[in-house]
PDB file of C-alpha atoms in Angstrom:
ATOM      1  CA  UNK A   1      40.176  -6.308 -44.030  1.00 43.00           C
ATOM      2  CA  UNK A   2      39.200  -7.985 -40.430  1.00 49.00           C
ATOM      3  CA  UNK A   3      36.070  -7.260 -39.033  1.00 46.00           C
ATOM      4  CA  UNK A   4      37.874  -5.464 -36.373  1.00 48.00           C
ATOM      5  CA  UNK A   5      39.767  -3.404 -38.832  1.00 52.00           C
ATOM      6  CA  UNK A   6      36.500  -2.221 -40.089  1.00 49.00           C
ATOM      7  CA  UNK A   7      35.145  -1.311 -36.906  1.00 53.00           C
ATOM      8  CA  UNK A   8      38.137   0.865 -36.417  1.00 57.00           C
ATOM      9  CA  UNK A   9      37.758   2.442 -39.381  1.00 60.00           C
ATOM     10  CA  UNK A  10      34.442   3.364 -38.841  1.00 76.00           C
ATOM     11  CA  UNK A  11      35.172   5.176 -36.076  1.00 80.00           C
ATOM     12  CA  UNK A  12      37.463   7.109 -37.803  1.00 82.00           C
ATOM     13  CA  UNK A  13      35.404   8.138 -40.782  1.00 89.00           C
ATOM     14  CA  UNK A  14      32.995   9.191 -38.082  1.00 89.00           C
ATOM     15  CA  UNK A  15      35.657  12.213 -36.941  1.00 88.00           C
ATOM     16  CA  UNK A  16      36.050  12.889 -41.311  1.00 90.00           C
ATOM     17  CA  UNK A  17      32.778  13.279 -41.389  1.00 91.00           C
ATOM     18  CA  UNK A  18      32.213  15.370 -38.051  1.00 90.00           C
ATOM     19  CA  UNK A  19      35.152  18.362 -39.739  1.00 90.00           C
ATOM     20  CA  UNK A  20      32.696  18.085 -43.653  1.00 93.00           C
ATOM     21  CA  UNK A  21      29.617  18.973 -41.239  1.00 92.00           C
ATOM     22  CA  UNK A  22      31.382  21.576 -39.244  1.00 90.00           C
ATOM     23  CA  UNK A  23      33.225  23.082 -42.199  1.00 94.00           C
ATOM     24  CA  UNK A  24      29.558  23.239 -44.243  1.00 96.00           C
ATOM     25  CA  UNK A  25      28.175  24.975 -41.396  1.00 93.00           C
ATOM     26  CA  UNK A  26      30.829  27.362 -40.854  1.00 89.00           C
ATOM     27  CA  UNK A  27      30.629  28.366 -44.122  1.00 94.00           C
ATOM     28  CA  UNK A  28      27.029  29.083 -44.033  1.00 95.00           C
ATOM     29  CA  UNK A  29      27.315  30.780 -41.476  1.00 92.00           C
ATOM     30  CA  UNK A  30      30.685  33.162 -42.153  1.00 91.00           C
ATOM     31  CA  UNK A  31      32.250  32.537 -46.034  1.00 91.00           C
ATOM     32  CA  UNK A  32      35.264  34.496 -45.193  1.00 87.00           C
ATOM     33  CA  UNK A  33      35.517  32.395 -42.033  1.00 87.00           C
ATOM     34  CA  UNK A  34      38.816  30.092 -42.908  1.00 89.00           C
ATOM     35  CA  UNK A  35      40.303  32.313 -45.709  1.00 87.00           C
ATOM     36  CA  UNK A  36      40.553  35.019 -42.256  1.00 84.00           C
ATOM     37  CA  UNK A  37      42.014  31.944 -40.593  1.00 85.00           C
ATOM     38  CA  UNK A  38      44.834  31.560 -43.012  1.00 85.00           C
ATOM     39  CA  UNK A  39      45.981  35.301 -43.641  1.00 75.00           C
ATOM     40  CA  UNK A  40      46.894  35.245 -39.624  1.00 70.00           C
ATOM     41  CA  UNK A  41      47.415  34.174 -36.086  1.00 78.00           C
ATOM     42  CA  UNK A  42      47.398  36.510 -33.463  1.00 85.00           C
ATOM     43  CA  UNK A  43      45.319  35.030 -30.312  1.00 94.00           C
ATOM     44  CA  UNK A  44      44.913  37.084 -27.198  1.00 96.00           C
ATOM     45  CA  UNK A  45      45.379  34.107 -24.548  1.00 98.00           C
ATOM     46  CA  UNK A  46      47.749  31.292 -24.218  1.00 98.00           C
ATOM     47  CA  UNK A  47      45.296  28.429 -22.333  1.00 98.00           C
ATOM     48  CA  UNK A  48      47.624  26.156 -20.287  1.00 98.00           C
ATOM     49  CA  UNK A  49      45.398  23.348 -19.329  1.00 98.00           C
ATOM     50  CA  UNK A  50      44.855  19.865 -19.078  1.00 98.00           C
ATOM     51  CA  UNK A  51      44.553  17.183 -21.589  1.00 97.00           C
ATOM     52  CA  UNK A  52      41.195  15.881 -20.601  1.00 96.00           C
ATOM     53  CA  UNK A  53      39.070  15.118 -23.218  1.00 94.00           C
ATOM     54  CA  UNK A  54      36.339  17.060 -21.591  1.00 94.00           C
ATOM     55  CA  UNK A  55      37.739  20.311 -21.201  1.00 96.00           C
ATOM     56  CA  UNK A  56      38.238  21.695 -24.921  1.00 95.00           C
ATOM     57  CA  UNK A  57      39.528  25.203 -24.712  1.00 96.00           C
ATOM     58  CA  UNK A  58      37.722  26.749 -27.471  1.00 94.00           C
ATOM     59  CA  UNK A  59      34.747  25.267 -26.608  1.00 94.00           C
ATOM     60  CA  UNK A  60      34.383  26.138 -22.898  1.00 96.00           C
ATOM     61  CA  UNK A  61      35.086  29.397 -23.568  1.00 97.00           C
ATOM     62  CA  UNK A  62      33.026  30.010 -26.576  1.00 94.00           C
ATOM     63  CA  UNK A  63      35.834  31.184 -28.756  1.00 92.00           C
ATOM     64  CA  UNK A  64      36.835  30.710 -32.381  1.00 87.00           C
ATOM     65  CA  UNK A  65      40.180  28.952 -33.645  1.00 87.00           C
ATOM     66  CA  UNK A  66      42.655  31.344 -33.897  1.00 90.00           C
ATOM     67  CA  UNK A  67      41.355  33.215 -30.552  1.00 93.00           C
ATOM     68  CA  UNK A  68      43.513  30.896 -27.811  1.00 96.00           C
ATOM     69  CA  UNK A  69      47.103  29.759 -28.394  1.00 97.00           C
ATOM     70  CA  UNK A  70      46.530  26.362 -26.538  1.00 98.00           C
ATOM     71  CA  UNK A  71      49.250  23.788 -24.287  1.00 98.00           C
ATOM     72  CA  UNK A  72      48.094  21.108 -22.768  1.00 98.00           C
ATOM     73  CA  UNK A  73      49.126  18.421 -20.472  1.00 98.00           C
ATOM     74  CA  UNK A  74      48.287  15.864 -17.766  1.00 97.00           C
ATOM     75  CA  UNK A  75      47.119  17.776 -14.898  1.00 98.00           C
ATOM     76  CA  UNK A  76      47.985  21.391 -16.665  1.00 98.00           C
ATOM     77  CA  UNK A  77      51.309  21.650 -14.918  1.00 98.00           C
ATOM     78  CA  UNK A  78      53.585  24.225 -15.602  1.00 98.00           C
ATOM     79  CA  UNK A  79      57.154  22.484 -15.359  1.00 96.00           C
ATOM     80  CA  UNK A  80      60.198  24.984 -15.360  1.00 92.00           C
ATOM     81  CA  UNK A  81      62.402  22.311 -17.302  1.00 93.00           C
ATOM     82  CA  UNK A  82      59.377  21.111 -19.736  1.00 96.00           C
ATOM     83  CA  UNK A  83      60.732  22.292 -23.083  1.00 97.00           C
ATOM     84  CA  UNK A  84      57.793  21.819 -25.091  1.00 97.00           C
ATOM     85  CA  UNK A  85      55.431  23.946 -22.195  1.00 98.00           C
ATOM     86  CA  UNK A  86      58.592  26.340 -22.221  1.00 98.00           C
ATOM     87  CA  UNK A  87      58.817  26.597 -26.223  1.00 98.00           C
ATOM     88  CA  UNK A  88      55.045  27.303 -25.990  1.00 98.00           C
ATOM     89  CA  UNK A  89      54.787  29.493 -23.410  1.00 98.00           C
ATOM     90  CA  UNK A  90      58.098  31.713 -25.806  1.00 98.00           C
ATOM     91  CA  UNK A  91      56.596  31.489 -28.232  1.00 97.00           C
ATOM     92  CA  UNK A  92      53.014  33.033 -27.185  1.00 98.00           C
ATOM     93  CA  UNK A  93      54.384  35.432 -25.157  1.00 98.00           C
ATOM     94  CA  UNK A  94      57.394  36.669 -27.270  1.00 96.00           C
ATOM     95  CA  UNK A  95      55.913  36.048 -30.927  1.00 96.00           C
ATOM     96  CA  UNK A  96      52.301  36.202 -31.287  1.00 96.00           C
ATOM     97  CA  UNK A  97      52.558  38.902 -27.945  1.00 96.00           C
ATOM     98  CA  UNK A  98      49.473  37.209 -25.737  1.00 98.00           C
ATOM     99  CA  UNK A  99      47.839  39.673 -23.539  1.00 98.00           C
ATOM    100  CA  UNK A 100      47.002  37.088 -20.483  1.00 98.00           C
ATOM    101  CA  UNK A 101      47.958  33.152 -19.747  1.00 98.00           C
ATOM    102  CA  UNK A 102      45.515  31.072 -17.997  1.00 98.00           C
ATOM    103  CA  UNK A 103      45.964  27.737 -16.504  1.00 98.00           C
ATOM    104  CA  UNK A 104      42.822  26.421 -16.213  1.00 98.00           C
ATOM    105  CA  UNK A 105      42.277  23.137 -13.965  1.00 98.00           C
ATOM    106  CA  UNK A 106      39.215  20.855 -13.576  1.00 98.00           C
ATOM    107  CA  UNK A 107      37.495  19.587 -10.539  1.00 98.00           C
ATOM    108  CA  UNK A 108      37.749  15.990 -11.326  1.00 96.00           C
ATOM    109  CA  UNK A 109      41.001  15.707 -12.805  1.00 97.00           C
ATOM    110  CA  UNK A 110      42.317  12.021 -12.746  1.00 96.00           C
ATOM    111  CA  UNK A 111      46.005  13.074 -12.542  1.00 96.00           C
ATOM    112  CA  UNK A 112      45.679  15.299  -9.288  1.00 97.00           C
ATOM    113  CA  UNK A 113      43.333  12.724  -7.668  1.00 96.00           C
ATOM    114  CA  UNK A 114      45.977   9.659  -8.475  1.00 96.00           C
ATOM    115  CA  UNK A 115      48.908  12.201  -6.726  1.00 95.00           C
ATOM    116  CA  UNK A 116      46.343  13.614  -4.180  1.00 95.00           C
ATOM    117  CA  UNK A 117      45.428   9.660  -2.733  1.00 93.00           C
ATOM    118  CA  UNK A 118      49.104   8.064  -3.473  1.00 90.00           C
ATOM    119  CA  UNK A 119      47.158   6.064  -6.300  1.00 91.00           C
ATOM    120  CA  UNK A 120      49.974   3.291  -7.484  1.00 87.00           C
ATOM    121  CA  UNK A 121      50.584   4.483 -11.304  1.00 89.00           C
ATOM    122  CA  UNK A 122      53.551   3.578 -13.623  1.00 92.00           C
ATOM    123  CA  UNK A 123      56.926   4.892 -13.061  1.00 92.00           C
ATOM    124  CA  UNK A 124      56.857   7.606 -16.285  1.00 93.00           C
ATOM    125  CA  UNK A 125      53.032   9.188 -15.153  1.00 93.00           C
ATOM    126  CA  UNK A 126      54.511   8.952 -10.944  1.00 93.00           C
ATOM    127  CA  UNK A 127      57.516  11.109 -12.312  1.00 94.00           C
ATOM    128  CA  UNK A 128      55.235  13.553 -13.613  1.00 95.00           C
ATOM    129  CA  UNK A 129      52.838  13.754 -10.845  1.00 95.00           C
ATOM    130  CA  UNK A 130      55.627  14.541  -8.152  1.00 95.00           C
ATOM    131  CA  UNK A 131      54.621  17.648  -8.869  1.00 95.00           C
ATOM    132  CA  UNK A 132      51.547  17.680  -7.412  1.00 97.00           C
ATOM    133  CA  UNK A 133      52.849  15.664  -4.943  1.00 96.00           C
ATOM    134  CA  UNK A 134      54.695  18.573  -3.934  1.00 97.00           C
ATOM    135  CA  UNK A 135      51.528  20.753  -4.142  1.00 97.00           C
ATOM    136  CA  UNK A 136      50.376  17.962  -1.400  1.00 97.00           C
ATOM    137  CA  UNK A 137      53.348  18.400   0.830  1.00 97.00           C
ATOM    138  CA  UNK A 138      53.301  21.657   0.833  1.00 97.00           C
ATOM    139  CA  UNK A 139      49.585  22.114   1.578  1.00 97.00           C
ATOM    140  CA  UNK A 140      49.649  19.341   4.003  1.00 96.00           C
ATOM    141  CA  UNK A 141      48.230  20.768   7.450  1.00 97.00           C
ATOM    142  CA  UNK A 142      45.157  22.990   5.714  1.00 97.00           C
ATOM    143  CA  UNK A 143      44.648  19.465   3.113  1.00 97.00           C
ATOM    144  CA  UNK A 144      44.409  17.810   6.641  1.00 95.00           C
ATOM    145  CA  UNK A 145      41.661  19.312   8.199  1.00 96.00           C
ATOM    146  CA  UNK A 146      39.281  18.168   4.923  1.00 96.00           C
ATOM    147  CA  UNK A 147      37.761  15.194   5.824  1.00 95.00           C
ATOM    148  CA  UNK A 148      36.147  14.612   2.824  1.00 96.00           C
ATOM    149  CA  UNK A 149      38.014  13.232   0.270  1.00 96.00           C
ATOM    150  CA  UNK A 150      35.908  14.486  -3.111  1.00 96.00           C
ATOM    151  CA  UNK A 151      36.055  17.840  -1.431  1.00 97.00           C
ATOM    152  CA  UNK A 152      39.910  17.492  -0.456  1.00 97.00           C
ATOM    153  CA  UNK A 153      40.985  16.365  -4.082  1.00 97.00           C
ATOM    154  CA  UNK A 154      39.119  19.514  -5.332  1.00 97.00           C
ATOM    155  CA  UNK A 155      40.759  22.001  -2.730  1.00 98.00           C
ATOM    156  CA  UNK A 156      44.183  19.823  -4.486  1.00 98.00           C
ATOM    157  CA  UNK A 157      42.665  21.127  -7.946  1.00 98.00           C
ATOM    158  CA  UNK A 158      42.818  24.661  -6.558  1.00 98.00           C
ATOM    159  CA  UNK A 159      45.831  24.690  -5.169  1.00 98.00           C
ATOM    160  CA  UNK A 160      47.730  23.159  -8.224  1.00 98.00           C
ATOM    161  CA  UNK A 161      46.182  26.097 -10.579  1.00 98.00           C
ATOM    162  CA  UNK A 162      47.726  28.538  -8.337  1.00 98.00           C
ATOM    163  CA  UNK A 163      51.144  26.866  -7.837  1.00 98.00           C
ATOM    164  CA  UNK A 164      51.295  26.477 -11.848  1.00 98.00           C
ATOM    165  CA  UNK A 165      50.565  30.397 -11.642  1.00 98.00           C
ATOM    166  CA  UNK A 166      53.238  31.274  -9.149  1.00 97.00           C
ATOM    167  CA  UNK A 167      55.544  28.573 -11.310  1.00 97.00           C
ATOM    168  CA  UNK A 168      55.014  30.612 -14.537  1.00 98.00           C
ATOM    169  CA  UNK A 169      55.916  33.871 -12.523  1.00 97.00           C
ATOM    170  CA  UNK A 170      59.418  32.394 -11.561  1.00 96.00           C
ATOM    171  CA  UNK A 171      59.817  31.669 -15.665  1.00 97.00           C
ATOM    172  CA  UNK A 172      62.341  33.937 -17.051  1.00 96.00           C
ATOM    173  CA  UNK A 173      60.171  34.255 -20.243  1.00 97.00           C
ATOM    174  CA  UNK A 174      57.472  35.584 -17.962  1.00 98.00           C
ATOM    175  CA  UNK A 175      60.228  38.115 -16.065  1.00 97.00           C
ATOM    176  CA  UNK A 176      61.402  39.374 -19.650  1.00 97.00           C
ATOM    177  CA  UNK A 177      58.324  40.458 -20.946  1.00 97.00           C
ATOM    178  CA  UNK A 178      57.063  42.043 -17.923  1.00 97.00           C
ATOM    179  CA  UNK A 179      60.039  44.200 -18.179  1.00 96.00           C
ATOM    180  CA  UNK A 180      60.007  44.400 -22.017  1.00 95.00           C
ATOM    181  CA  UNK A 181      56.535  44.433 -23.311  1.00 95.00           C
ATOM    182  CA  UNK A 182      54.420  45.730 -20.051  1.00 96.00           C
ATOM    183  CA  UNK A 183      52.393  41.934 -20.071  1.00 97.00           C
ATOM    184  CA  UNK A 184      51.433  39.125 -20.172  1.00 98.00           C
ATOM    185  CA  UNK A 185      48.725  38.978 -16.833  1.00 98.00           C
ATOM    186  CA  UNK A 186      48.343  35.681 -15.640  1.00 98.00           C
ATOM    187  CA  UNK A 187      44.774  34.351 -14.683  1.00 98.00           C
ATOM    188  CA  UNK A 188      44.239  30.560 -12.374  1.00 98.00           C
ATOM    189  CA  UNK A 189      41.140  29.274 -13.147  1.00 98.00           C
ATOM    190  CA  UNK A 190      38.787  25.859 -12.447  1.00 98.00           C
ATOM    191  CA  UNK A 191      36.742  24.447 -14.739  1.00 98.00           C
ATOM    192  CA  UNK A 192      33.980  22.458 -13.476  1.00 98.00           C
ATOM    193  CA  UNK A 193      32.597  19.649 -16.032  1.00 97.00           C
ATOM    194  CA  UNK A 194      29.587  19.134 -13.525  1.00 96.00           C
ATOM    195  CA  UNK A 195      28.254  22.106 -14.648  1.00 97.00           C
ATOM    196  CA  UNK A 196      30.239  23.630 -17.184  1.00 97.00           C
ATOM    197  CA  UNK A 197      31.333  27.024 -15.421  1.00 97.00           C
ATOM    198  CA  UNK A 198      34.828  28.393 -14.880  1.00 98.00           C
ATOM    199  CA  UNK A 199      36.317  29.624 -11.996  1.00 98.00           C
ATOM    200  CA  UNK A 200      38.393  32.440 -11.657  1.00 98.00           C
ATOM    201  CA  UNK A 201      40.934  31.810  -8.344  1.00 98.00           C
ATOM    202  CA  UNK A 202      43.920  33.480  -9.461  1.00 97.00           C
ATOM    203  CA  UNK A 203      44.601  37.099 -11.143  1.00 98.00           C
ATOM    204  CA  UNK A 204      48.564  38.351 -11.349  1.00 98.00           C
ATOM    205  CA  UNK A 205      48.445  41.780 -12.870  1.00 98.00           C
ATOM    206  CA  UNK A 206      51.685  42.164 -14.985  1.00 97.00           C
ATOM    207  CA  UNK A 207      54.581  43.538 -12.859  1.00 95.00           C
ATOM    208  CA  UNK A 208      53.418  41.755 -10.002  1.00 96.00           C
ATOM    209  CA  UNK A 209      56.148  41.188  -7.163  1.00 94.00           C
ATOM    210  CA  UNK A 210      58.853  37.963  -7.330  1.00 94.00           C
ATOM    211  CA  UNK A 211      60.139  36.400  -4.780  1.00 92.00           C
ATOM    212  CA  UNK A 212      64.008  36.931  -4.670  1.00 90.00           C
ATOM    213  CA  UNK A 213      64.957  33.746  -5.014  1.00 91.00           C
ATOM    214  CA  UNK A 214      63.702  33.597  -8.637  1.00 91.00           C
ATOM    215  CA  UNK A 215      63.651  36.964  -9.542  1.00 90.00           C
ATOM    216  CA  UNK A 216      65.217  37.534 -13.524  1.00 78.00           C
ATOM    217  CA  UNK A 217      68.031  39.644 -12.574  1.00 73.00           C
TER     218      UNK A 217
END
């Protein structure tokens, strides 16, 4: 084994060895904790949010595995034609019957920032962020006015959580079980890793009006 080789591998024990400690003090702390764990699965919340390594879910939010039913991607966009954010979201809502969906955003996030300033990326990520880029557009005279560019790739943050909110209201999976089941509500919120507190931006009470155009008929 290279010298590299070893150096990898030690930085992959190091992740083994971070689940033995947290298992140990789990179990010190609740026996019953992963035997509960195995008999079921029914989380309250689907989390929609992005993939950045600093914004964990469970951990922001102080909650327990099994508690959030989580999808993640770049930029936590919610793409109408996405199957894997469209098996998800089915699959939460219809299955394990969530009571709210939040997309949660971060100030900071490299993926509206690179769409936000026309950063040059590679031809896969640019296809993804075009929808931002249409967050952009569509934004374009109050995104003008903000002269400061931190501050204007932040409003861009905002305003991405609550298109991904109306996005998930024009979802037929969305339409169905507002009809059928009475929920889920959908929640927009930010996430700020400068400080570690959430934002709430967005609430959509179940039942909550759709435009025509994509209204479930």
């Amino acid at each position: 084994m290279t010298r590299v080789q070893c150096g990898f591998m030690g930085l992959y024990e190091r992740l083994l060895q971070g689940n033995s400690e947290w298992r140990s003090r789990k179990l010190v702390a609740d026996p019953e904790f992963f035997s509960r764990l195995v008999s079921q699965q029914s989380p309250t919340y689907l989390w929609i949010g992005c993939s950045d390594s600093r914004v964990p879910a469970n951990e922001i939010t102080g909650t327990d595995p099994g508690e959030i039913f989580v999808h993640r991607n770049i930029a936590n966009l919610v793409v109408t034609n996405d199957l894997n954010l469209l098996s998800v979201l089915n699959y939460a809502v219809s299955i394990l019957k969530v009571k709210h969906v939040i997309v949660c955003g971060h100030y900071g996030c490299g993926g509206v920032r690179a769409a936000a300033l026309r950063d040059p990326v590679d031809p896969i990520l640019s296809m993804w962020l075009k929808n931002i880029r249409d967050v952009v557009h569509e934004n374009s005279l109050e995104l003008d006015r903000i002269s400061d560019e931190e501050q204007r790739v932040n409003r861009v943050v905002e305003l991405n959580v609550a298109s991904q909110v109306q996005n998930l209201m024009r979802t037929d999976i969305i339409q169905d079980a507002w009809r059928n089941q009475g929920g889920p509500d959908l929640h927009g919120w930010v996430y700020s890793i400068a400080d570690g507190i959430l934002h709430p931006l967005v609430e959509v009470p179940a039942g909550s009006h759709v435009d025509d155009a994509y209204l479930r008929k």
